[in-house]
Amino acid sequence: MALSWGTIKSLLLFFGPILLPKAIAYYRSAKASPAIQGVSIRPIPPLVSRALIILFVVASAFFIRTLPFYAPENIFSRTSSRLQIPVDVLFTRLSALRQGGLTTSDNTLRTKLSSLDSRLLFFQHGPDVLTNCQFCSAEDPKSYLYYSIPSILAPHLFNLCVLALVTSGLFAGKEGAVWRYTATIAAGAAVVIDLYLVSSYDQAANAKATRAEDIDTFFWRMRVYRLLGLAAIDGLLGWVLYLSSTNRAFIKSHTTQERVEASTKVLESVRSRLGTLAVLKNTIYRSSELRANNSEYWVREGVIMGEVMEDRDVVEGVNSALGNRIDINSIARDAEAFAQSIGPSQLQMANGNI
C-alpha cells in the first residue's frame, strides 16, 4: 500500500516533536563522547583506510548501476505503447526502432507476451525472467518469482561478502570488527525487505492502466531502490567506521578486564626496565674499572654543573624563569582571600587552643 503525502506529513507532525529532541540529544552526546571518555581524535588507521576505499568503490558502483543506461529495456516505454496494445503492433514498433531488426530474445519475449497476465508479470519481474525462464507460465505466477530469486539475491550476496571483508579483524583490525554484527543485520534486513516487497506486489494493479503513463514499472523501481539501499548500507557503514576509528563518536568505555590487562602490561614493562637497570648497576659495582669510570663521571658532572651555575648569565636566567613562574601578587591575593574566609568563630577557636 502506497503512502500518500498527507499521511507522511501527519506522521512527521506526530513523531517529529518526539524524535527530533532525542536525535539532537544523541548527536550532542556522541559529539561530546571523546571529551567525556578522555580520548583524543586520531587519524584514520591504515587498515580502516583500506576498508573505507573498498566501501566507497562498491557504493559508487551500486549508485552508477541505477542510471537508466544500465537498466534492462522496457519495450512498452521505448515504444510508448499502452498495456493492451496488440503484440504484433508492439513488436512492429520495436523492430522499427532497432537497426538490425528483432533479436532472438525479442522473438522469445514476443511469444510470452500474448496474454494480459504475462504482461502484468513482465512489469513485476522484468524482461529477462520472462524471456529465459523455461518452466514458468502465466497460470502459475509464483514460478516467475522462484526463478527471479537468484537475480534478486545476487547483489545482496555480493554486498554481504564485501561487508564481511571490510569488517574482518584480519583486514580492517578491531575498529572494523566491532561493526560486523551490525553490518550483517543490516544486510539481512535488506534481503528480507526486498523479497517481501517483490513477493507481495499485486501485479493486477496495472490491469486498469489505459495509458503508458499509468503503468507502474515496479521491476525498474525496485531495481533502483535495491541498488540505492545497498549503496546506502555501504555508505553508512563507512561513515560510522570513520567516526569510531578516529574517536569522533561511538566510543565505548573500557571494561574492568581490559583496564586490568592494560595496567598489567604497563607494570610488566616497568618491571622489565627496572630489572635491566638493576643488572646494569650490579655489573658496574662488581667491576672495579666500571665503578671507577662511574665515580669519575659523576665527579666531573658535579664540577661542570657547579661551574655552569656560577655563571652570571645562567643565574640571571634561572631567577628570571622562577620569577615569571611564581606570581607573588597571585599568592598574596589567595592568602588574603583565605584569611577573609576564616570567620570570627574560627578565630576564637584558634585563640582558645593557643
Tab-separated table of C-alpha atoms in Angstrom:
chain	number	residue	atom	x	y	z
A	1	MET	CA	0.000	0.000	0.000
A	2	ALA	CA	1.432	3.346	-1.092
A	3	LEU	CA	1.687	6.157	1.418
A	4	SER	CA	0.219	9.482	0.382
A	5	TRP	CA	1.956	12.773	1.045
A	6	GLY	CA	-0.763	13.715	3.504
A	7	THR	CA	-0.126	10.551	5.512
A	8	ILE	CA	3.600	11.247	5.556
A	9	LYS	CA	3.032	14.803	6.791
A	10	SER	CA	0.705	13.546	9.516
A	11	LEU	CA	3.311	11.027	10.684
A	12	LEU	CA	6.009	13.708	10.685
A	13	LEU	CA	3.825	16.096	12.680
A	14	PHE	CA	3.067	13.369	15.232
A	15	PHE	CA	6.506	11.780	15.633
A	16	GLY	CA	8.643	14.843	14.809
A	17	PRO	CA	8.380	16.600	18.207
A	18	ILE	CA	9.192	13.290	19.912
A	19	LEU	CA	12.068	12.075	17.762
A	20	LEU	CA	13.762	15.392	16.918
A	21	PRO	CA	14.863	16.260	20.513
A	22	LYS	CA	16.087	12.702	21.009
A	23	ALA	CA	18.085	12.884	17.777
A	24	ILE	CA	19.633	16.222	18.790
A	25	ALA	CA	20.494	14.892	22.263
A	26	TYR	CA	22.042	11.755	20.772
A	27	TYR	CA	24.105	13.845	18.348
A	28	ARG	CA	25.377	16.084	21.144
A	29	SER	CA	26.244	13.151	23.378
A	30	ALA	CA	28.047	11.403	20.516
A	31	LYS	CA	29.954	14.594	19.701
A	32	ALA	CA	30.967	15.112	23.332
A	33	SER	CA	31.860	11.461	23.863
A	34	PRO	CA	35.613	11.850	23.133
A	35	ALA	CA	35.977	14.577	25.763
A	36	ILE	CA	33.966	12.604	28.315
A	37	GLN	CA	35.941	9.412	27.755
A	38	GLY	CA	39.219	11.322	27.877
A	39	VAL	CA	40.406	10.305	24.403
A	40	SER	CA	41.704	12.477	21.589
A	41	ILE	CA	40.782	12.436	17.914
A	42	ARG	CA	43.310	10.496	15.876
A	43	PRO	CA	43.990	9.965	12.143
A	44	ILE	CA	42.340	7.139	10.239
A	45	PRO	CA	44.215	3.865	10.864
A	46	PRO	CA	45.780	2.361	7.700
A	47	LEU	CA	43.645	-0.793	7.847
A	48	VAL	CA	40.445	1.229	8.207
A	49	SER	CA	41.518	3.498	5.357
A	50	ARG	CA	41.753	0.466	3.090
A	51	ALA	CA	38.285	-0.692	4.120
A	52	LEU	CA	36.837	2.785	3.505
A	53	ILE	CA	38.257	2.827	-0.024
A	54	ILE	CA	36.596	-0.514	-0.805
A	55	LEU	CA	33.254	0.652	0.603
A	56	PHE	CA	33.439	3.865	-1.430
A	57	VAL	CA	34.181	1.993	-4.662
A	58	VAL	CA	31.391	-0.555	-4.129
A	59	ALA	CA	28.833	2.085	-3.094
A	60	SER	CA	29.746	4.194	-6.131
A	61	ALA	CA	29.345	1.155	-8.392
A	62	PHE	CA	25.878	0.445	-6.979
A	63	PHE	CA	24.895	4.084	-7.463
A	64	ILE	CA	26.154	4.168	-11.053
A	65	ARG	CA	24.205	0.981	-11.815
A	66	THR	CA	20.980	2.845	-11.034
A	67	LEU	CA	21.396	5.001	-14.149
A	68	PRO	CA	18.900	4.260	-16.973
A	69	PHE	CA	21.781	3.275	-19.259
A	70	TYR	CA	22.331	0.065	-17.241
A	71	ALA	CA	18.650	-0.790	-16.730
A	72	PRO	CA	17.007	-3.609	-18.719
A	73	GLU	CA	14.986	-2.378	-21.659
A	74	ASN	CA	11.293	-1.672	-21.150
A	75	ILE	CA	9.801	-2.197	-24.602
A	76	PHE	CA	6.498	-0.604	-23.603
A	77	SER	CA	8.191	2.606	-22.516
A	78	ARG	CA	10.519	2.663	-25.511
A	79	THR	CA	7.682	2.262	-28.000
A	80	SER	CA	5.295	4.456	-25.948
A	81	SER	CA	2.753	1.658	-26.006
A	82	ARG	CA	-0.070	1.019	-23.626
A	83	LEU	CA	-0.547	-2.293	-21.854
A	84	GLN	CA	-3.422	-3.534	-24.043
A	85	ILE	CA	-1.650	-2.994	-27.373
A	86	PRO	CA	-1.710	-5.992	-29.754
A	87	VAL	CA	1.518	-7.938	-29.595
A	88	ASP	CA	2.120	-7.676	-33.354
A	89	VAL	CA	1.827	-3.892	-33.277
A	90	LEU	CA	4.112	-3.708	-30.237
A	91	PHE	CA	6.929	-5.650	-31.856
A	92	THR	CA	6.440	-3.952	-35.204
A	93	ARG	CA	7.172	-0.659	-33.445
A	94	LEU	CA	10.121	-2.240	-31.668
A	95	SER	CA	11.507	-3.625	-34.937
A	96	ALA	CA	11.334	-0.157	-36.476
A	97	LEU	CA	13.455	1.198	-33.624
A	98	ARG	CA	16.147	-1.481	-33.924
A	99	GLN	CA	18.667	-1.167	-36.717
A	100	GLY	CA	19.208	-4.890	-37.108
A	101	GLY	CA	15.599	-5.894	-36.545
A	102	LEU	CA	14.297	-8.084	-33.750
A	103	THR	CA	16.775	-10.199	-31.815
A	104	THR	CA	16.359	-13.782	-30.660
A	105	SER	CA	15.402	-12.560	-27.192
A	106	ASP	CA	12.784	-10.266	-28.736
A	107	ASN	CA	11.202	-13.157	-30.612
A	108	THR	CA	11.181	-15.280	-27.454
A	109	LEU	CA	9.629	-12.456	-25.477
A	110	ARG	CA	7.055	-11.983	-28.220
A	111	THR	CA	5.694	-15.464	-27.619
A	112	LYS	CA	5.468	-14.778	-23.875
A	113	LEU	CA	3.503	-11.501	-24.061
A	114	SER	CA	0.451	-12.887	-25.768
A	115	SER	CA	-1.817	-12.558	-22.706
A	116	LEU	CA	-2.592	-9.763	-20.252
A	117	ASP	CA	-1.390	-11.838	-17.289
A	118	SER	CA	2.037	-12.331	-18.829
A	119	ARG	CA	2.309	-8.590	-19.462
A	120	LEU	CA	1.465	-7.878	-15.854
A	121	LEU	CA	4.210	-10.309	-14.806
A	122	PHE	CA	6.553	-8.523	-17.214
A	123	PHE	CA	6.283	-5.356	-15.133
A	124	GLN	CA	6.721	-7.275	-11.877
A	125	HIS	CA	9.735	-9.432	-12.742
A	126	GLY	CA	11.297	-7.770	-15.786
A	127	PRO	CA	12.064	-8.923	-19.333
A	128	ASP	CA	14.947	-11.292	-18.530
A	129	VAL	CA	12.826	-13.532	-16.300
A	130	LEU	CA	10.029	-13.837	-18.866
A	131	THR	CA	12.499	-14.471	-21.679
A	132	ASN	CA	14.784	-17.024	-20.035
A	133	CYS	CA	12.503	-18.993	-17.719
A	134	GLN	CA	11.646	-22.306	-19.423
A	135	PHE	CA	9.358	-23.807	-16.784
A	136	CYS	CA	7.367	-20.653	-15.926
A	137	SER	CA	3.821	-19.987	-17.067
A	138	ALA	CA	1.296	-17.208	-16.565
A	139	GLU	CA	-1.069	-19.732	-14.940
A	140	ASP	CA	1.461	-20.132	-12.105
A	141	PRO	CA	2.712	-16.607	-11.256
A	142	LYS	CA	4.803	-17.906	-8.344
A	143	SER	CA	7.029	-19.782	-10.791
A	144	TYR	CA	8.348	-16.453	-12.081
A	145	LEU	CA	9.040	-15.367	-8.504
A	146	TYR	CA	11.037	-18.522	-7.784
A	147	TYR	CA	13.060	-18.025	-10.957
A	148	SER	CA	13.783	-14.370	-10.140
A	149	ILE	CA	15.041	-15.027	-6.599
A	150	PRO	CA	18.687	-15.727	-7.638
A	151	SER	CA	18.887	-12.482	-9.619
A	152	ILE	CA	17.380	-10.598	-6.664
A	153	LEU	CA	19.800	-12.137	-4.174
A	154	ALA	CA	22.921	-11.726	-6.344
A	155	PRO	CA	23.681	-8.064	-5.455
A	156	HIS	CA	22.784	-8.716	-1.817
A	157	LEU	CA	25.182	-11.666	-1.584
A	158	PHE	CA	27.930	-9.698	-3.292
A	159	ASN	CA	27.455	-6.819	-0.880
A	160	LEU	CA	27.375	-9.222	2.073
A	161	CYS	CA	30.775	-10.578	1.014
A	162	VAL	CA	32.098	-7.016	0.824
A	163	LEU	CA	30.739	-6.246	4.295
A	164	ALA	CA	32.275	-9.442	5.655
A	165	LEU	CA	35.630	-8.398	4.211
A	166	VAL	CA	35.683	-4.808	5.491
A	167	THR	CA	34.524	-5.864	8.972
A	168	SER	CA	37.035	-8.682	9.267
A	169	GLY	CA	39.517	-8.321	12.086
A	170	LEU	CA	42.350	-9.526	9.842
A	171	PHE	CA	41.526	-6.993	7.110
A	172	ALA	CA	40.273	-3.908	8.980
A	173	GLY	CA	41.508	-4.530	12.506
A	174	LYS	CA	39.460	-4.324	15.676
A	175	GLU	CA	37.957	-1.000	14.526
A	176	GLY	CA	36.144	-2.793	11.711
A	177	ALA	CA	35.351	-5.969	13.624
A	178	VAL	CA	33.151	-4.130	16.145
A	179	TRP	CA	30.669	-3.314	13.327
A	180	ARG	CA	30.480	-6.844	11.922
A	181	TYR	CA	27.255	-7.809	13.706
A	182	THR	CA	25.509	-4.537	12.834
A	183	ALA	CA	26.520	-4.775	9.174
A	184	THR	CA	25.294	-8.371	8.954
A	185	ILE	CA	21.933	-7.452	10.479
A	186	ALA	CA	21.536	-4.547	8.036
A	187	ALA	CA	22.371	-6.744	5.046
A	188	GLY	CA	19.963	-9.455	6.212
A	189	ALA	CA	17.182	-6.919	6.761
A	190	ALA	CA	17.705	-5.569	3.239
A	191	VAL	CA	17.285	-9.080	1.803
A	192	VAL	CA	14.104	-9.744	3.775
A	193	ILE	CA	12.546	-6.395	2.827
A	194	ASP	CA	13.434	-6.840	-0.838
A	195	LEU	CA	11.955	-10.335	-1.081
A	196	TYR	CA	8.843	-9.267	0.807
A	197	LEU	CA	8.157	-6.302	-1.470
A	198	VAL	CA	8.630	-8.360	-4.634
A	199	SER	CA	6.545	-11.309	-3.440
A	200	SER	CA	3.713	-9.184	-2.024
A	201	TYR	CA	3.351	-6.901	-5.042
A	202	ASP	CA	-0.075	-7.055	-6.655
A	203	GLN	CA	0.619	-7.199	-10.375
A	204	ALA	CA	-3.104	-6.930	-11.123
A	205	ALA	CA	-2.977	-3.222	-10.224
A	206	ASN	CA	-1.649	-2.487	-13.720
A	207	ALA	CA	-4.638	-4.140	-15.379
A	208	LYS	CA	-6.624	-0.901	-15.114
A	209	ALA	CA	-3.910	1.230	-16.722
A	210	THR	CA	-5.217	2.562	-20.054
A	211	ARG	CA	-2.231	4.763	-20.887
A	212	ALA	CA	1.503	4.153	-20.939
A	213	GLU	CA	1.961	6.827	-18.259
A	214	ASP	CA	-0.377	4.980	-15.898
A	215	ILE	CA	1.654	1.755	-15.864
A	216	ASP	CA	3.520	1.038	-12.641
A	217	THR	CA	7.027	-0.033	-13.683
A	218	PHE	CA	7.547	-1.966	-10.458
A	219	PHE	CA	10.524	-4.027	-11.617
A	220	TRP	CA	12.528	-0.967	-12.650
A	221	ARG	CA	11.612	0.949	-9.498
A	222	MET	CA	12.612	-1.942	-7.260
A	223	ARG	CA	15.895	-2.299	-9.111
A	224	VAL	CA	16.733	1.345	-8.378
A	225	TYR	CA	15.608	1.061	-4.739
A	226	ARG	CA	17.606	-2.140	-4.293
A	227	LEU	CA	20.857	-0.659	-5.559
A	228	LEU	CA	20.357	2.615	-3.699
A	229	GLY	CA	19.656	0.676	-0.498
A	230	LEU	CA	22.859	-1.328	-0.851
A	231	ALA	CA	24.820	1.847	-1.587
A	232	ALA	CA	23.269	3.464	1.498
A	233	ILE	CA	24.272	0.496	3.691
A	234	ASP	CA	27.863	0.699	2.472
A	235	GLY	CA	27.917	4.474	2.879
A	236	LEU	CA	26.531	4.368	6.407
A	237	LEU	CA	28.959	1.630	7.395
A	238	GLY	CA	31.848	3.678	6.038
A	239	TRP	CA	30.608	6.732	7.933
A	240	VAL	CA	30.292	5.011	11.322
A	241	LEU	CA	33.580	3.194	10.723
A	242	TYR	CA	35.278	6.534	10.099
A	243	LEU	CA	33.739	8.120	13.206
A	244	SER	CA	34.546	5.229	15.523
A	245	SER	CA	38.078	4.604	14.227
A	246	THR	CA	39.056	8.264	14.660
A	247	ASN	CA	37.444	8.541	18.133
A	248	ARG	CA	34.900	11.078	16.913
A	249	ALA	CA	31.868	9.084	18.058
A	250	PHE	CA	30.661	5.654	19.230
A	251	ILE	CA	33.390	5.417	21.856
A	252	LYS	CA	32.932	2.563	24.293
A	253	SER	CA	34.468	2.769	27.744
A	254	HIS	CA	36.971	0.055	28.554
A	255	THR	CA	35.774	-2.796	30.717
A	256	THR	CA	37.398	-3.625	34.035
A	257	GLN	CA	39.116	-6.626	32.498
A	258	GLU	CA	40.588	-4.511	29.689
A	259	ARG	CA	41.836	-1.917	32.182
A	260	VAL	CA	43.434	-4.619	34.332
A	261	GLU	CA	45.126	-6.115	31.275
A	262	ALA	CA	46.439	-2.696	30.177
A	263	SER	CA	47.734	-1.939	33.683
A	264	THR	CA	49.364	-5.366	33.863
A	265	LYS	CA	51.181	-4.756	30.571
A	266	VAL	CA	52.448	-1.377	31.805
A	267	LEU	CA	53.643	-2.899	35.081
A	268	GLU	CA	55.390	-5.724	33.249
A	269	SER	CA	57.156	-3.204	31.026
A	270	VAL	CA	58.272	-1.131	34.031
A	271	ARG	CA	59.386	-4.267	35.877
A	272	SER	CA	61.432	-5.358	32.875
A	273	ARG	CA	63.158	-1.973	32.647
A	274	LEU	CA	63.869	-1.906	36.385
A	275	GLY	CA	65.324	-5.392	36.144
A	276	THR	CA	67.568	-4.304	33.287
A	277	LEU	CA	68.691	-1.260	35.296
A	278	ALA	CA	69.413	-3.424	38.347
A	279	VAL	CA	71.519	-5.804	36.250
A	280	LEU	CA	73.415	-2.849	34.786
A	281	LYS	CA	74.114	-1.302	38.212
A	282	ASN	CA	75.153	-4.662	39.626
A	283	THR	CA	77.559	-5.136	36.744
A	284	ILE	CA	79.053	-1.672	37.289
A	285	TYR	CA	79.601	-2.168	41.037
A	286	ARG	CA	81.152	-5.618	40.578
A	287	SER	CA	83.734	-4.308	38.126
A	288	SER	CA	86.420	-2.073	39.608
A	289	GLU	CA	87.118	-0.441	36.247
A	290	LEU	CA	83.453	0.368	35.581
A	291	ARG	CA	82.986	1.552	39.180
A	292	ALA	CA	85.927	3.920	38.793
A	293	ASN	CA	84.566	5.239	35.490
A	294	ASN	CA	81.161	5.774	37.078
A	295	SER	CA	82.618	7.699	40.037
A	296	GLU	CA	84.777	9.775	37.708
A	297	TYR	CA	81.763	10.631	35.564
A	298	TRP	CA	79.688	11.888	38.479
A	299	VAL	CA	82.579	13.899	39.927
A	300	ARG	CA	83.169	15.523	36.560
A	301	GLU	CA	79.423	16.120	36.161
A	302	GLY	CA	79.273	17.887	39.553
A	303	VAL	CA	82.206	20.126	38.667
A	304	ILE	CA	80.730	21.079	35.297
A	305	MET	CA	77.289	21.840	36.723
A	306	GLY	CA	78.856	23.873	39.540
A	307	GLU	CA	80.775	25.988	37.042
A	308	VAL	CA	77.659	26.448	34.945
A	309	MET	CA	75.552	27.570	37.902
A	310	GLU	CA	78.235	30.104	38.913
A	311	ASP	CA	77.938	31.871	35.574
A	312	ARG	CA	76.131	35.229	35.922
A	313	ASP	CA	74.020	34.777	32.773
A	314	VAL	CA	72.809	31.389	33.950
A	315	VAL	CA	71.947	32.704	37.408
A	316	GLU	CA	70.005	35.620	35.933
A	317	GLY	CA	68.185	33.294	33.556
A	318	VAL	CA	67.184	30.929	36.374
A	319	ASN	CA	65.997	33.810	38.546
A	320	SER	CA	64.005	35.248	35.663
A	321	ALA	CA	62.371	31.884	34.953
A	322	LEU	CA	61.469	31.356	38.602
A	323	GLY	CA	60.192	34.915	38.907
A	324	ASN	CA	57.938	34.511	35.888
A	325	ARG	CA	56.688	31.168	37.089
A	326	ILE	CA	55.845	32.326	40.631
A	327	ASP	CA	53.322	35.149	40.681
A	328	ILE	CA	53.779	36.928	44.040
A	329	ASN	CA	50.663	39.040	43.553
A	330	SER	CA	48.554	35.962	42.901
A	331	ILE	CA	49.879	34.300	46.049
A	332	ALA	CA	49.079	37.446	48.059
A	333	ARG	CA	45.520	37.538	46.731
A	334	ASP	CA	44.979	33.860	47.570
A	335	ALA	CA	46.306	34.400	51.116
A	336	GLU	CA	44.061	37.404	51.643
A	337	ALA	CA	41.016	35.511	50.380
A	338	PHE	CA	41.814	32.605	52.697
A	339	ALA	CA	42.181	34.963	55.672
A	340	GLN	CA	38.859	36.628	54.916
A	341	SER	CA	37.147	33.264	54.630
A	342	ILE	CA	38.024	32.487	58.255
A	343	GLY	CA	35.125	33.796	60.364
A	344	PRO	CA	35.165	35.048	63.977
A	345	SER	CA	34.180	31.643	65.329
A	346	GLN	CA	37.237	30.034	63.762
A	347	LEU	CA	39.461	32.819	65.151
A	348	GLN	CA	38.047	32.403	68.673
A	349	MET	CA	38.511	28.635	68.472
A	350	ALA	CA	42.076	29.140	67.322
A	351	ASN	CA	42.774	31.605	70.179
A	352	GLY	CA	41.246	29.237	72.709
A	353	ASN	CA	43.505	26.417	71.554
A	354	ILE	CA	46.637	28.516	71.905
